[in-house]
CSV table of C-alpha atoms in Angstrom, one decimal:
chain,number,residue,atom,x,y,z
A,1,MET,CA,-29.8,71.2,-19.0
A,2,ARG,CA,-28.7,74.4,-20.7
A,3,LEU,CA,-29.8,75.7,-24.0
A,4,LYS,CA,-27.8,78.7,-25.2
A,5,SER,CA,-28.7,79.9,-28.7
A,6,ALA,CA,-26.2,81.7,-30.8
A,7,ARG,CA,-29.1,83.7,-32.1
A,8,ALA,CA,-30.6,84.4,-28.7
A,9,GLN,CA,-28.4,87.2,-27.3
A,10,LEU,CA,-29.7,89.0,-24.2
A,11,ALA,CA,-29.1,91.0,-21.2
A,12,ALA,CA,-30.5,88.4,-18.9
A,13,GLU,CA,-30.7,85.3,-21.0
A,14,THR,CA,-32.0,82.3,-19.2
A,15,ALA,CA,-33.6,81.5,-15.9
A,16,ALA,CA,-33.1,77.9,-14.9
A,17,ILE,CA,-35.4,76.9,-12.1
A,18,GLN,CA,-34.9,73.8,-10.0
A,19,TRP,CA,-38.1,71.7,-9.9
A,20,SER,CA,-37.2,68.7,-7.7
A,21,ARG,CA,-34.5,66.8,-9.7
A,22,LYS,CA,-35.5,68.4,-13.0
A,23,VAL,CA,-34.6,71.8,-14.4
A,24,SER,CA,-36.9,74.1,-16.2
A,25,ILE,CA,-35.5,76.7,-18.6
A,26,SER,CA,-37.2,79.9,-19.4
A,27,THR,CA,-35.9,82.2,-22.2
A,28,CYS,CA,-36.8,85.6,-20.9
A,29,PRO,CA,-38.0,88.8,-22.5
A,30,GLY,CA,-34.5,90.3,-22.8
A,31,VAL,CA,-34.0,87.8,-25.6
A,32,VAL,CA,-34.3,88.3,-29.3
A,33,LEU,CA,-35.4,84.9,-30.5
A,34,HIS,CA,-34.5,83.4,-33.9
A,35,VAL,CA,-37.3,80.8,-34.3
A,36,PRO,CA,-35.6,78.5,-36.8
A,37,THR,CA,-32.5,78.3,-34.6
A,38,PHE,CA,-34.6,77.5,-31.5
A,39,PHE,CA,-36.0,74.5,-33.2
A,40,SER,CA,-32.7,73.3,-34.8
A,41,GLU,CA,-31.1,73.5,-31.3
A,42,LEU,CA,-34.0,71.7,-29.8
A,43,LYS,CA,-33.6,68.9,-32.4
A,44,SER,CA,-29.8,68.8,-31.7
A,45,LEU,CA,-30.4,68.3,-28.0
A,46,GLU,CA,-32.9,65.5,-28.6
A,47,GLN,CA,-30.5,63.8,-30.9
A,48,ARG,CA,-28.0,63.8,-28.1
A,49,GLY,CA,-30.4,62.0,-25.8
A,50,ILE,CA,-31.7,64.9,-23.8
A,51,SER,CA,-35.4,64.0,-23.6
A,52,ASN,CA,-38.6,65.4,-22.1
A,53,LEU,CA,-37.8,68.9,-23.3
A,54,HIS,CA,-41.3,70.1,-24.1
A,55,PRO,CA,-42.6,70.4,-20.6
A,56,ARG,CA,-39.3,71.8,-19.3
A,57,LEU,CA,-38.3,74.4,-21.9
A,58,LYS,CA,-40.2,77.7,-21.8
A,59,VAL,CA,-40.1,80.8,-24.0
A,60,SER,CA,-41.4,84.2,-22.8
A,61,ALA,CA,-44.1,85.5,-25.2
A,62,ARG,CA,-42.6,88.9,-24.6
A,63,CYS,CA,-39.4,88.1,-26.5
A,64,SER,CA,-38.8,90.2,-29.6
A,65,LEU,CA,-37.9,88.2,-32.8
A,66,ASN,CA,-34.5,88.0,-34.4
A,67,LEU,CA,-35.5,87.8,-38.1
A,68,ASP,CA,-33.4,86.7,-41.1
A,69,LEU,CA,-34.2,90.2,-42.2
A,70,HIS,CA,-32.1,91.5,-39.3
A,71,ALA,CA,-29.2,89.3,-40.1
A,72,VAL,CA,-29.1,90.6,-43.7
A,73,VAL,CA,-29.1,94.2,-42.4
A,74,ASP,CA,-26.5,93.4,-39.8
A,75,ARG,CA,-24.0,92.2,-42.5
A,76,VAL,CA,-24.8,95.1,-44.8
A,77,ARG,CA,-24.2,97.6,-41.9
A,78,ASP,CA,-21.0,96.1,-40.7
A,79,LYS,CA,-19.4,96.5,-44.1
A,80,SER,CA,-19.2,100.2,-43.4
A,81,GLN,CA,-19.2,100.3,-39.6
A,82,GLY,CA,-16.4,97.7,-39.2
A,83,VAL,CA,-17.5,96.8,-35.6
A,84,GLY,CA,-16.9,93.1,-36.3
A,85,THR,CA,-20.4,91.8,-35.4
A,86,THR,CA,-21.4,88.1,-35.6
A,87,GLY,CA,-23.6,88.9,-38.6
A,88,GLN,CA,-26.5,87.2,-36.9
A,89,GLY,CA,-28.8,90.3,-36.7
A,90,ILE,CA,-28.6,91.0,-33.0
A,91,GLY,CA,-28.0,94.8,-33.2
A,92,PRO,CA,-30.7,95.4,-35.8
A,93,SER,CA,-33.1,93.2,-33.8
A,94,TYR,CA,-32.7,95.4,-30.7
A,95,SER,CA,-32.8,98.5,-32.8
A,96,SER,CA,-36.2,97.4,-34.1
A,97,LYS,CA,-37.3,96.7,-30.6
A,98,ALA,CA,-36.2,100.2,-29.4
A,99,GLU,CA,-37.9,101.8,-32.4
A,100,ARG,CA,-41.1,99.7,-31.5
A,101,SER,CA,-41.2,98.3,-35.1
A,102,ASN,CA,-40.2,94.7,-34.3
A,103,ILE,CA,-42.6,91.9,-33.6
A,104,THR,CA,-42.8,89.8,-30.4
A,105,VAL,CA,-43.5,86.1,-29.9
A,106,SER,CA,-47.0,87.1,-28.8
A,107,ASP,CA,-47.5,89.0,-32.0
A,108,LEU,CA,-46.5,85.9,-34.0
A,109,LEU,CA,-48.9,83.7,-32.0
A,110,ASP,CA,-52.0,85.9,-31.8
A,111,ASP,CA,-51.8,88.7,-34.3
A,112,ASP,CA,-52.2,87.9,-38.0
A,113,LYS,CA,-51.0,91.4,-38.8
A,114,PHE,CA,-47.5,90.4,-37.8
A,115,ALA,CA,-46.7,89.7,-41.5
A,116,ASP,CA,-47.5,93.3,-42.4
A,117,LYS,CA,-45.2,94.5,-39.7
A,118,ILE,CA,-42.3,92.5,-41.2
A,119,ARG,CA,-43.1,93.8,-44.7
A,120,ALA,CA,-43.0,97.4,-43.3
A,121,MET,CA,-39.6,96.7,-41.7
A,122,GLU,CA,-38.3,95.3,-45.0
A,123,LYS,CA,-39.6,98.3,-46.9
A,124,SER,CA,-37.8,100.8,-44.6
A,125,TYR,CA,-34.5,98.8,-44.9
A,126,ILE,CA,-34.8,98.8,-48.7
A,127,GLN,CA,-35.1,102.6,-48.7
A,128,LEU,CA,-31.9,102.7,-46.7
A,129,TYR,CA,-29.8,99.9,-48.4
A,130,GLY,CA,-31.4,99.4,-51.8
A,131,GLU,CA,-30.0,96.5,-53.9
A,132,GLU,CA,-28.0,95.2,-50.9
A,133,MET,CA,-31.2,93.8,-49.6
A,134,SER,CA,-31.9,91.8,-52.8
A,135,THR,CA,-30.8,88.4,-51.3
A,136,TYR,CA,-33.6,88.6,-48.8
A,137,SER,CA,-37.2,87.3,-49.4
A,138,VAL,CA,-39.7,88.7,-46.9
A,139,GLU,CA,-42.5,86.4,-48.1
A,140,ASP,CA,-40.3,83.3,-47.6
A,141,GLU,CA,-39.6,84.3,-44.0
A,142,ILE,CA,-43.3,85.1,-43.3
A,143,VAL,CA,-44.3,81.6,-44.6
A,144,GLN,CA,-41.6,80.0,-42.4
A,145,LEU,CA,-42.8,81.8,-39.3
A,146,LYS,CA,-46.5,81.0,-40.0
A,147,ASN,CA,-45.5,77.3,-40.3
A,148,ALA,CA,-43.6,77.4,-37.1
A,149,ARG,CA,-46.0,79.3,-34.8
A,150,GLU,CA,-48.2,76.4,-33.7
A,151,ASP,CA,-45.1,74.3,-33.0
A,152,LEU,CA,-43.8,77.2,-30.9
A,153,ARG,CA,-47.0,77.9,-29.0
A,154,PRO,CA,-46.7,75.0,-26.4
A,155,PHE,CA,-43.4,76.4,-25.2
A,156,CYS,CA,-44.6,79.9,-24.6
A,157,VAL,CA,-45.4,81.3,-21.2
A,158,ASP,CA,-46.0,84.5,-19.2
A,159,ASP,CA,-42.5,84.8,-17.8
A,160,VAL,CA,-43.5,87.1,-15.0
A,161,GLU,CA,-46.0,84.5,-13.6
A,162,PHE,CA,-43.6,81.7,-14.3
A,163,LEU,CA,-40.8,83.3,-12.2
A,164,GLN,CA,-43.2,84.5,-9.5
A,165,VAL,CA,-44.4,80.9,-8.9
A,166,ALA,CA,-40.8,79.8,-8.7
A,167,GLN,CA,-39.9,82.5,-6.2
A,168,GLU,CA,-42.9,81.9,-4.0
A,169,LYS,CA,-41.8,78.2,-3.8
A,170,ASP,CA,-38.3,79.4,-3.0
A,171,GLN,CA,-36.8,77.5,-5.9
A,172,LYS,CA,-33.2,78.0,-7.0
A,173,ILE,CA,-32.8,80.3,-10.0
A,174,LEU,CA,-29.7,80.5,-12.2
A,175,VAL,CA,-29.5,83.4,-14.6
A,176,GLU,CA,-27.2,83.0,-17.6
A,177,GLY,CA,-26.0,85.9,-19.7
A,178,ALA,CA,-24.4,85.4,-23.1
A,179,GLN,CA,-21.7,88.1,-23.0
A,180,SER,CA,-19.0,89.6,-20.8
A,181,ALA,CA,-19.2,92.9,-18.9
A,182,LEU,CA,-17.0,94.7,-21.4
A,183,LEU,CA,-19.5,94.0,-24.1
A,184,ASP,CA,-22.2,95.8,-22.2
A,185,LEU,CA,-23.9,98.5,-24.3
A,186,GLN,CA,-23.7,101.0,-21.5
A,187,PHE,CA,-20.5,100.2,-19.7
A,188,GLY,CA,-18.5,98.3,-22.3
A,189,THR,CA,-16.1,99.3,-25.0
A,190,TYR,CA,-18.7,101.1,-27.1
A,191,PRO,CA,-19.3,100.8,-30.0
A,192,TYR,CA,-17.4,97.5,-30.0
A,193,CYS,CA,-20.0,95.7,-27.8
A,194,THR,CA,-23.3,93.9,-28.0
A,195,SER,CA,-26.7,95.6,-28.1
A,196,THR,CA,-27.9,94.9,-24.6
A,197,ASN,CA,-26.9,95.2,-20.9
A,198,THR,CA,-24.7,92.2,-20.1
A,199,THR,CA,-23.9,93.4,-16.6
A,200,PHE,CA,-25.7,92.7,-13.4
A,201,GLY,CA,-28.1,95.5,-14.1
A,202,GLY,CA,-29.3,93.7,-17.2
A,203,VAL,CA,-30.4,90.8,-15.0
A,204,MET,CA,-32.8,93.1,-13.1
A,205,ALA,CA,-34.0,94.8,-16.3
A,206,GLY,CA,-34.5,91.5,-18.1
A,207,LEU,CA,-36.2,89.5,-15.5
A,208,SER,CA,-38.9,90.0,-12.9
A,209,LEU,CA,-36.8,88.9,-10.0
A,210,ASP,CA,-37.2,90.0,-6.4
A,211,ARG,CA,-34.1,91.9,-5.6
A,212,ARG,CA,-34.3,90.8,-2.0
A,213,LYS,CA,-33.8,87.2,-2.9
A,214,ILE,CA,-30.3,87.7,-4.5
A,215,ASP,CA,-27.6,86.3,-2.2
A,216,ASN,CA,-24.4,86.8,-4.2
A,217,VAL,CA,-23.1,88.2,-7.4
A,218,VAL,CA,-20.2,86.1,-8.8
A,219,GLY,CA,-17.6,87.5,-11.2
A,220,VAL,CA,-16.2,84.9,-13.6
A,221,ILE,CA,-12.8,85.8,-15.2
A,222,LYS,CA,-10.3,83.9,-17.2
A,223,ALA,CA,-6.7,83.7,-15.9
A,224,TYR,CA,-5.8,85.7,-19.1
A,225,THR,CA,-7.9,88.0,-21.3
A,226,THR,CA,-9.7,87.2,-24.6
A,227,ARG,CA,-11.8,89.0,-27.1
A,228,VAL,CA,-13.6,88.1,-30.4
A,229,GLY,CA,-13.9,90.6,-33.2
A,230,SER,CA,-12.8,94.2,-33.5
A,231,GLY,CA,-12.2,96.7,-30.7
A,232,PRO,CA,-9.4,98.0,-28.5
A,233,PHE,CA,-7.4,95.4,-26.6
A,234,PRO,CA,-4.6,97.0,-24.5
A,235,THR,CA,-2.9,93.8,-23.3
A,236,GLU,CA,-3.2,91.9,-26.6
A,237,LEU,CA,-0.4,89.4,-27.4
A,238,SER,CA,0.3,89.3,-31.1
A,239,ASP,CA,3.3,87.0,-30.7
A,240,ALA,CA,4.1,83.4,-30.1
A,241,THR,CA,2.9,83.6,-26.5
A,242,GLY,CA,-0.5,84.7,-27.7
A,243,THR,CA,-0.6,81.8,-30.2
A,244,LEU,CA,0.4,79.3,-27.6
A,245,LEU,CA,-2.3,80.4,-25.2
A,246,GLN,CA,-4.9,80.5,-28.0
A,247,GLU,CA,-4.1,76.9,-28.9
A,248,ARG,CA,-3.8,75.6,-25.3
A,249,GLY,CA,-7.1,77.3,-24.4
A,250,HIS,CA,-9.0,76.3,-27.6
A,251,GLU,CA,-10.0,79.9,-27.9
A,252,TRP,CA,-12.6,80.0,-30.7
A,253,GLY,CA,-15.7,82.1,-30.9
A,254,VAL,CA,-18.8,80.1,-30.1
A,255,THR,CA,-21.0,81.8,-32.7
A,256,THR,CA,-18.6,82.7,-35.6
A,257,LYS,CA,-15.8,80.1,-34.9
A,258,ARG,CA,-13.3,83.0,-35.3
A,259,LYS,CA,-10.0,82.8,-33.3
A,260,ARG,CA,-10.3,84.7,-30.1
A,261,ARG,CA,-7.7,87.4,-29.6
A,262,ILE,CA,-5.5,86.7,-26.6
A,263,GLY,CA,-3.8,89.0,-24.0
A,264,TRP,CA,-2.4,89.1,-20.6
A,265,LEU,CA,-4.8,89.4,-17.7
A,266,ASP,CA,-6.0,93.0,-17.5
A,267,LEU,CA,-6.9,93.9,-13.9
A,268,VAL,CA,-7.7,97.5,-14.9
A,269,LEU,CA,-10.5,96.1,-17.0
A,270,ALA,CA,-11.5,93.6,-14.3
A,271,LYS,CA,-11.6,96.4,-11.7
A,272,HIS,CA,-13.9,98.4,-13.9
A,273,SER,CA,-16.1,95.3,-14.3
A,274,ASN,CA,-16.2,94.9,-10.5
A,275,HIS,CA,-17.1,98.6,-10.0
A,276,VAL,CA,-20.1,98.1,-12.3
A,277,ASN,CA,-21.2,94.7,-11.0
A,278,HIS,CA,-20.0,94.8,-7.4
A,279,TYR,CA,-19.0,91.2,-7.1
A,280,ASP,CA,-19.2,89.2,-3.8
A,281,LEU,CA,-17.0,86.4,-5.0
A,282,LEU,CA,-14.8,85.5,-8.0
A,283,ASN,CA,-14.4,82.4,-10.1
A,284,ILE,CA,-11.1,82.2,-12.0
A,285,THR,CA,-11.2,79.9,-15.0
A,286,LYS,CA,-8.5,78.3,-17.1
A,287,LEU,CA,-5.6,78.8,-14.7
A,288,ASP,CA,-4.0,75.6,-16.2
A,289,ILE,CA,-3.6,77.3,-19.6
A,290,LEU,CA,-0.8,79.4,-18.0
A,291,ASP,CA,1.1,76.3,-16.8
A,292,CYS,CA,3.7,76.5,-19.6
A,293,LEU,CA,4.9,80.1,-18.8
A,294,GLU,CA,8.1,81.0,-16.9
A,295,GLU,CA,6.8,84.6,-16.4
A,296,ILE,CA,3.3,86.0,-16.4
A,297,LYS,CA,2.4,89.7,-16.9
A,298,VAL,CA,-0.6,91.3,-15.4
A,299,ALA,CA,-1.9,94.8,-16.4
A,300,VAL,CA,-2.3,97.0,-13.2
A,301,ALA,CA,-2.6,100.5,-14.7
A,302,TYR,CA,-3.0,102.6,-17.8
A,303,LYS,CA,-1.2,105.8,-18.7
A,304,TYR,CA,-2.2,108.5,-21.2
A,305,PRO,CA,-0.4,108.1,-24.5
A,306,LYS,CA,1.0,111.6,-24.6
A,307,SER,CA,2.0,112.0,-21.0
A,308,ASP,CA,3.2,109.9,-18.1
A,309,GLU,CA,0.0,110.5,-16.1
A,310,GLU,CA,-1.9,107.5,-14.9
A,311,ILE,CA,-5.5,107.3,-16.0
A,312,LYS,CA,-8.0,107.2,-13.2
A,313,GLY,CA,-10.8,104.7,-13.7
A,314,PHE,CA,-11.4,103.0,-17.1
A,315,PRO,CA,-11.3,105.0,-20.4
A,316,MET,CA,-14.7,105.9,-21.6
A,317,SER,CA,-13.4,106.4,-25.2
A,318,ALA,CA,-12.6,103.4,-27.3
A,319,ASN,CA,-10.1,105.6,-29.2
A,320,LEU,CA,-8.2,106.4,-25.9
A,321,LEU,CA,-8.4,102.8,-24.8
A,322,SER,CA,-6.7,101.7,-28.1
A,323,GLN,CA,-3.8,104.1,-27.4
A,324,VAL,CA,-3.1,103.7,-23.6
A,325,HIS,CA,0.3,102.7,-22.3
A,326,VAL,CA,-0.1,99.6,-20.1
A,327,ILE,CA,1.8,99.2,-16.8
A,328,TYR,CA,2.5,95.6,-16.0
A,329,LYS,CA,3.4,93.6,-12.9
A,330,THR,CA,5.5,90.6,-13.8
A,331,LEU,CA,4.9,87.5,-11.7
A,332,LYS,CA,6.8,84.3,-11.6
A,333,GLY,CA,5.2,81.4,-13.5
A,334,TRP,CA,5.0,77.9,-12.1
A,335,ASN,CA,5.9,76.0,-15.3
A,336,LYS,CA,4.2,72.8,-14.2
A,337,SER,CA,0.9,71.2,-14.7
A,338,THR,CA,-2.1,72.2,-12.5
A,339,GLU,CA,-4.6,70.3,-14.6
A,340,ASN,CA,-7.0,68.2,-12.5
A,341,ILE,CA,-5.7,69.6,-9.2
A,342,LYS,CA,-8.5,69.3,-6.7
A,343,SER,CA,-7.3,71.4,-3.7
A,344,TRP,CA,-5.7,74.8,-3.0
A,345,GLN,CA,-2.9,73.2,-1.1
A,346,GLU,CA,-1.8,71.2,-4.2
A,347,LEU,CA,-1.4,74.3,-6.3
A,348,PRO,CA,2.2,75.4,-6.9
A,349,VAL,CA,3.1,78.3,-4.7
A,350,GLU,CA,3.5,80.6,-7.7
A,351,ALA,CA,0.0,79.7,-8.9
A,352,GLN,CA,-1.3,80.5,-5.4
A,353,ASN,CA,0.5,83.8,-5.5
A,354,TYR,CA,-1.1,84.6,-8.9
A,355,VAL,CA,-4.5,84.1,-7.5
A,356,LEU,CA,-3.8,86.0,-4.3
A,357,PHE,CA,-2.5,88.9,-6.4
A,358,ILE,CA,-5.8,89.1,-8.3
A,359,GLU,CA,-7.7,88.8,-5.1
A,360,LYS,CA,-5.8,91.6,-3.4
A,361,PHE,CA,-5.9,94.0,-6.4
A,362,LEU,CA,-9.6,93.6,-6.9
A,363,ARG,CA,-10.5,93.4,-3.2
A,364,VAL,CA,-12.8,90.5,-3.9
A,365,LYS,CA,-12.4,87.0,-2.5
A,366,VAL,CA,-11.7,84.2,-5.0
A,367,LYS,CA,-13.8,81.1,-4.2
A,368,TRP,CA,-13.5,78.9,-7.3
A,369,ILE,CA,-10.5,78.1,-9.6
A,370,GLY,CA,-10.7,76.2,-12.8
A,371,CYS,CA,-7.8,73.8,-13.5
A,372,GLY,CA,-9.0,71.8,-16.5
A,373,PRO,CA,-11.7,71.5,-19.2
A,374,ARG,CA,-14.1,69.2,-17.3
A,375,ARG,CA,-16.9,70.4,-15.0
A,376,GLU,CA,-15.3,68.6,-12.0
A,377,ASP,CA,-11.9,70.4,-12.6
A,378,VAL,CA,-12.8,73.2,-10.2
A,379,LEU,CA,-11.2,73.6,-6.8
A,380,ILE,CA,-12.6,75.6,-4.0
A,381,LYS,CA,-10.2,78.0,-2.4
A,382,PRO,CA,-10.4,78.0,1.4
A,383,GLU,CA,-11.4,81.3,3.1
């Protein structure tokens, strides 16, 4: 079972621990938790027949809260900043956490002064934004949280102890992050990014894992590039090809339902991601979406906009990234269906060459290739 809340963005989102044939889920302290969404998603899962959730689903009491207050502030701020956020309050939640003014799940459960802390946050935001905060009712949110806290209590755990027991029993642990490497606050396309560390370093910062127990770091990349919201996108396709791939790939943002922007595979970007995360293996997804193309372009280098000089590394400035000249390698497409193909040998030679080109450029072995929308539509590439 996986629970992935649109309002629970984090650097190291979920640790799924294999207990015999059951899976326990722990939402870890890197999360900012929106309590109403937690319960609405829980109800949705139960309605779909996923039972016995209460003993299996855990929430770290160290999580900071993502309040409706934060969502209002997020939308107000983005009017002037133009970053293109989800409007769900993620940035303001983490800002409050960094400023040490936010409240945690443990505050909600055990400290009746939590309401005063929320009122203090609201007061500071009113001083900044005035009438733009008029749609928000702090007392309504306080009542809502008070009514929910006893329902939330049975789910809450000490995440450090929870993970320690799992590690001592040598249980399998899957860590799920909510965003891609280029949305990392530190190494991504700042300020067009999320508010946490979504790279491998965020896993270690967000969870109490024993570094010696990590076997492999797997990089997951699409066979083309996508982005939701604002920000530089050097390989973006604003033409019929982009529309075709968007429709074939069903590329819609999970949280906002906005159309994802589409572009050619950007190996400069992927190389930067690898240099930050140091992948052991790669998983290429959605190869079948490219089945309809006679030719496929791949970005292999950037040049400065006012010279012919190649840029070394990845641009640290979003402004520069928005102006780079992209150098492409054009590869021959296969123009036939790869959907549901189960073995490497069955792939068209041109599709094999595409994968091998990625592998050679990034100097990381590809192990898995997605050729369809179902879970079983993944083939394993032989070594």
